[in-house]
PDB file of C-alpha atoms in Angstrom:
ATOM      1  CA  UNK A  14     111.004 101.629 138.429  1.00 77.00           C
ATOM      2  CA  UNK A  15     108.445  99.356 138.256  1.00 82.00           C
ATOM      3  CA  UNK A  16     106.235 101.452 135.733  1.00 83.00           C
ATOM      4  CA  UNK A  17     109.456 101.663 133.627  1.00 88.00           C
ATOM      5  CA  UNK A  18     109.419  97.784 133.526  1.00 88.00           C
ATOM      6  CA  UNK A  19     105.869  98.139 131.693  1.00 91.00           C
ATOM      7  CA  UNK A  20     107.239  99.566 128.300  1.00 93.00           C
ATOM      8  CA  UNK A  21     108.437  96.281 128.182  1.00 94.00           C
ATOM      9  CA  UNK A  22     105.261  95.394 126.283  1.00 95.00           C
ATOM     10  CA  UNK A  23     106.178  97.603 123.458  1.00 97.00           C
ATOM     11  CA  UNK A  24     109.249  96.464 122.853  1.00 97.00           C
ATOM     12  CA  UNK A  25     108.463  94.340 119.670  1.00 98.00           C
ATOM     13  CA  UNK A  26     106.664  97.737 118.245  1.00 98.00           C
ATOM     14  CA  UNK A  27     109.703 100.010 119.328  1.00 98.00           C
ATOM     15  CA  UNK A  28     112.296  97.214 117.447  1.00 98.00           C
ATOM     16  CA  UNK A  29     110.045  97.356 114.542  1.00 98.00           C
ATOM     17  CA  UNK A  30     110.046 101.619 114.806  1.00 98.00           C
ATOM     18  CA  UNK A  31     113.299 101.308 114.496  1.00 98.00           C
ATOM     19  CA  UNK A  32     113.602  98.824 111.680  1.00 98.00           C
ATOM     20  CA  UNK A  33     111.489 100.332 109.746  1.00 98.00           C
ATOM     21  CA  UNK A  34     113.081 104.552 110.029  1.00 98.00           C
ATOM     22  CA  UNK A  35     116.357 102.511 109.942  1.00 98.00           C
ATOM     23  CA  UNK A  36     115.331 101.070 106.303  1.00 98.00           C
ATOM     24  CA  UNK A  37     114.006 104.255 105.085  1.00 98.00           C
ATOM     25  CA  UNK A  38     117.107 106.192 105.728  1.00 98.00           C
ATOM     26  CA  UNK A  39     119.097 103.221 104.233  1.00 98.00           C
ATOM     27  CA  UNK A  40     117.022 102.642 100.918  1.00 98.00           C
ATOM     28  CA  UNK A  41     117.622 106.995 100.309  1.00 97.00           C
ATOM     29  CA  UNK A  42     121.018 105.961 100.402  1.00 97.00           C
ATOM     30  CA  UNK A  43     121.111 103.240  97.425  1.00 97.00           C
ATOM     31  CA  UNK A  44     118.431 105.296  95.763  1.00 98.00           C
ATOM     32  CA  UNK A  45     120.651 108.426  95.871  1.00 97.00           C
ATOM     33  CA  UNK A  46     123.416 105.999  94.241  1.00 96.00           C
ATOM     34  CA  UNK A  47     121.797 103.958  91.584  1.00 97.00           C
ATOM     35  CA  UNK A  48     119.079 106.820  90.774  1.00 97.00           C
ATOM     36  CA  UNK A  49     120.143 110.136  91.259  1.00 97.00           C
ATOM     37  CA  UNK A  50     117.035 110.741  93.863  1.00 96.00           C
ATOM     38  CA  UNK A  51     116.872 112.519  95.888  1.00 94.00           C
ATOM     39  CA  UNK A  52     119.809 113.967  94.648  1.00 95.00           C
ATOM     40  CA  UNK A  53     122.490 112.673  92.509  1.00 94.00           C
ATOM     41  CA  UNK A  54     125.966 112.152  94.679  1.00 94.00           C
ATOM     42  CA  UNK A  55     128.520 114.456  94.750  1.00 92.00           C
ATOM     43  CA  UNK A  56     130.846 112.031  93.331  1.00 91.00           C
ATOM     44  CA  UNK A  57     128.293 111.135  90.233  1.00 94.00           C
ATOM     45  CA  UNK A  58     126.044 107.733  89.930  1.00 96.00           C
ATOM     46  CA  UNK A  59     128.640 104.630  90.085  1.00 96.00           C
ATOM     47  CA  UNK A  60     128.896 102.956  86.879  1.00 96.00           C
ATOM     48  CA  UNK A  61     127.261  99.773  86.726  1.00 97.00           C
ATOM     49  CA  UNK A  62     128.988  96.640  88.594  1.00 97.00           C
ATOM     50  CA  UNK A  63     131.209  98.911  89.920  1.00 97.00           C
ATOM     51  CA  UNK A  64     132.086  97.981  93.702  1.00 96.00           C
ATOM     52  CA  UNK A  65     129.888 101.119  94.939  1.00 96.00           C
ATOM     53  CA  UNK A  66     126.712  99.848  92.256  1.00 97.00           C
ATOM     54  CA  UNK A  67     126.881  96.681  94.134  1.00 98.00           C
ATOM     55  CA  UNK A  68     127.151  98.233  97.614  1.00 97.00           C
ATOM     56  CA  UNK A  69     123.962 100.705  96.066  1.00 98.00           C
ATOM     57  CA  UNK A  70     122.049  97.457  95.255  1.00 98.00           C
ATOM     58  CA  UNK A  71     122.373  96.072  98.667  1.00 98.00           C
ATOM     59  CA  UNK A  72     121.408  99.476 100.379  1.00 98.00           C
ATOM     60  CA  UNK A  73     117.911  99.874  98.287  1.00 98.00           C
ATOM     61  CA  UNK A  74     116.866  96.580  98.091  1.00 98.00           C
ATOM     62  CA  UNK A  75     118.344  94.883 101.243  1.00 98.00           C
ATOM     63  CA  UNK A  76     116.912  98.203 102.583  1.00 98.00           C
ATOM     64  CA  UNK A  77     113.234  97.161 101.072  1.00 98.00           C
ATOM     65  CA  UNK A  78     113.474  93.956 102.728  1.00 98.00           C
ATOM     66  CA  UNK A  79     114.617  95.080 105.968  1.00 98.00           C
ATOM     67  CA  UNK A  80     111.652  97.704 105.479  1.00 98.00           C
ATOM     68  CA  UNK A  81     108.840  95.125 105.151  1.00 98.00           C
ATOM     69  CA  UNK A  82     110.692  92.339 107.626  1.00 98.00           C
ATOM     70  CA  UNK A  83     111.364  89.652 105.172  1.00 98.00           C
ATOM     71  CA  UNK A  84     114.419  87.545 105.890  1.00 98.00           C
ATOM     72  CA  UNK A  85     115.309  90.395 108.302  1.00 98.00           C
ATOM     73  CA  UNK A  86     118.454  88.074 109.656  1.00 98.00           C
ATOM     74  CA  UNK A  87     120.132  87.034 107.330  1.00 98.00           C
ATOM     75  CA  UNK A  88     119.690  90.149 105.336  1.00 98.00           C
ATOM     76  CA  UNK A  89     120.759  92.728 108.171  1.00 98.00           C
ATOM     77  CA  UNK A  90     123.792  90.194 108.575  1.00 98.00           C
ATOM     78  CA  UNK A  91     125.452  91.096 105.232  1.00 98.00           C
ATOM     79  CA  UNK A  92     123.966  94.498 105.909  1.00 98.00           C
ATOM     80  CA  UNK A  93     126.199  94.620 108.873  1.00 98.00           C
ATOM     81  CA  UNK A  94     129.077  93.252 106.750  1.00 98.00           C
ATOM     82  CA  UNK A  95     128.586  96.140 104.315  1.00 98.00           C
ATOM     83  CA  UNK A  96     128.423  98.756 106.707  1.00 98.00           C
ATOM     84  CA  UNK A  97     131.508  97.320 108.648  1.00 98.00           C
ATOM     85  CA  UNK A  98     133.455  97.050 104.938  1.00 98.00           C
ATOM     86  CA  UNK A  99     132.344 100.421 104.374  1.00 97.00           C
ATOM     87  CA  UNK A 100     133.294 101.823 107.598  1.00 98.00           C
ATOM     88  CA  UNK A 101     137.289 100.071 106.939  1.00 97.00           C
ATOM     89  CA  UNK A 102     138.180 100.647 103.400  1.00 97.00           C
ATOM     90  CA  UNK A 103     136.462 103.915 102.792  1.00 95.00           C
ATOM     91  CA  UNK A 104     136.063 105.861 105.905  1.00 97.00           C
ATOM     92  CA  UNK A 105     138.781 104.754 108.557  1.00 97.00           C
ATOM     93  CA  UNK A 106     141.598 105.577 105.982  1.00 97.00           C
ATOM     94  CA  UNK A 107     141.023 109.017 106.195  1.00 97.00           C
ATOM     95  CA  UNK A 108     141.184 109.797 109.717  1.00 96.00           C
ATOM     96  CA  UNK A 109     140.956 107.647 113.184  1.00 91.00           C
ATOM     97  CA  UNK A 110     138.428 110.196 114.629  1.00 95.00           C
ATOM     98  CA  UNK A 111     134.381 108.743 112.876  1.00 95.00           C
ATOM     99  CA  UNK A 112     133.041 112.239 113.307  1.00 94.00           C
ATOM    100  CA  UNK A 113     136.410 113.459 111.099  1.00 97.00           C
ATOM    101  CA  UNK A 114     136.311 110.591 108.767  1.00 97.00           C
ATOM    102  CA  UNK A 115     132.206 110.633 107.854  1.00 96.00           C
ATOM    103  CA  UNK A 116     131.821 107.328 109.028  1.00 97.00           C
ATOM    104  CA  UNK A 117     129.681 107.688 111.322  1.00 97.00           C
ATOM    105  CA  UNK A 118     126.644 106.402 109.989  1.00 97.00           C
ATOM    106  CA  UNK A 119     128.450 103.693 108.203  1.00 98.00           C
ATOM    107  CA  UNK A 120     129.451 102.679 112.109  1.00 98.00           C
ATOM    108  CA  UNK A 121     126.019 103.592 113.480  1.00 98.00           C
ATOM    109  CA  UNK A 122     123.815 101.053 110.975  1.00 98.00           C
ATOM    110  CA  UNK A 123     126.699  98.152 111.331  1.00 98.00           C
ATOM    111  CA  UNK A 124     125.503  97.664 114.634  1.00 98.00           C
ATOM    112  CA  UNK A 125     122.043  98.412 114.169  1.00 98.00           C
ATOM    113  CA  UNK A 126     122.100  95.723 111.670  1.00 98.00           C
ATOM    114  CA  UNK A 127     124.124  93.428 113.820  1.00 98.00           C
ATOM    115  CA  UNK A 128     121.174  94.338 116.648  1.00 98.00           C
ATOM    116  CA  UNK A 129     118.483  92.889 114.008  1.00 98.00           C
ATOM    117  CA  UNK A 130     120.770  89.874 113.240  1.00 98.00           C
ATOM    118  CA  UNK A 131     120.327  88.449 117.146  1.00 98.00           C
ATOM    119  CA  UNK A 132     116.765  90.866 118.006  1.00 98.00           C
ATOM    120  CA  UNK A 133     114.958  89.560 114.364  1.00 98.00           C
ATOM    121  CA  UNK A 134     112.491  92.084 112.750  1.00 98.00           C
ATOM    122  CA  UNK A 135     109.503  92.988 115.561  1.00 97.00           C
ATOM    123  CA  UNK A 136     106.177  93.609 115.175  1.00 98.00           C
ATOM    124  CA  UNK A 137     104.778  94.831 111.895  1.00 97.00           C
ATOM    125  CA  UNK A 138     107.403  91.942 109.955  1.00 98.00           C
ATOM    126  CA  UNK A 139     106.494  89.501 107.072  1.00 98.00           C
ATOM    127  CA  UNK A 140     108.837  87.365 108.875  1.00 97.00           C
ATOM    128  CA  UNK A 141     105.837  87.160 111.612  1.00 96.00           C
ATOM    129  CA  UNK A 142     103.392  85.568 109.347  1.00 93.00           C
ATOM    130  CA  UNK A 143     101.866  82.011 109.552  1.00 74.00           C
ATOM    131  CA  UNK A 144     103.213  79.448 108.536  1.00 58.00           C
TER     132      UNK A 144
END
């Protein structure tokens, strides 16, 4: 057990793995919306200031700053919110079951947001730098 109890060294690295493949996956998702790319949705690109444009904006460029760790808090907080808004009006509706209902990403990066919210960015963060 005690060799377990060494990885603890890594953990700021492992939270920042984790930021960072957990921003990548979440910028595709606004870029997918607002741009077309990687591929267009199958519902079409949301017209602008539409509810889903705004919830595109936050996923690419609340993803970019989650990405580099700048204002990681605060920005995974309303992250979280999105997600958990998401998760209610859009995904619950259609069936109780996530797996059933899609939403199980939407669920998933809630709480992985929520995690950065209390856990802050890691290693590898502008958030780290100097004052």
């Amino acid at each position: 057990m005690q060799a377990l109890n060494s990885l603890n060294r890594y953990a700021p690295q492992a939270l920042a793995l984790l930021r960072i493949a957990t921003a990548l996956i979440f910028i595709a998702h606004g870029t997918q919306k607002l741009f077309g790319f990687p591929a267009p949705p199958a519902s079409g690109l949301p017209a602008a200031f539409t509810l889903f444009w705004f919830g595109a904006i936050l996923e690419a460029f609340g993803g970019l700053l989650i990405l580099i760790g700048l204002w990681t808090r605060p920005v995974a907080f309303i992250l979280s919110g999105e997600m958990a808004y998401a998760y209610w009006m859009f995904h619950a509706p259609r069936n109780v079951y996530p797996l059933l209902n899609n939403g199980d990403a939407a669920i998933l990066y809630c709480f992985v947001f929520f995690y950065f919210v209390f856990a802050g960015a890691g290693a590898w963060a502008l958030d780290n730098r100097s004052k």
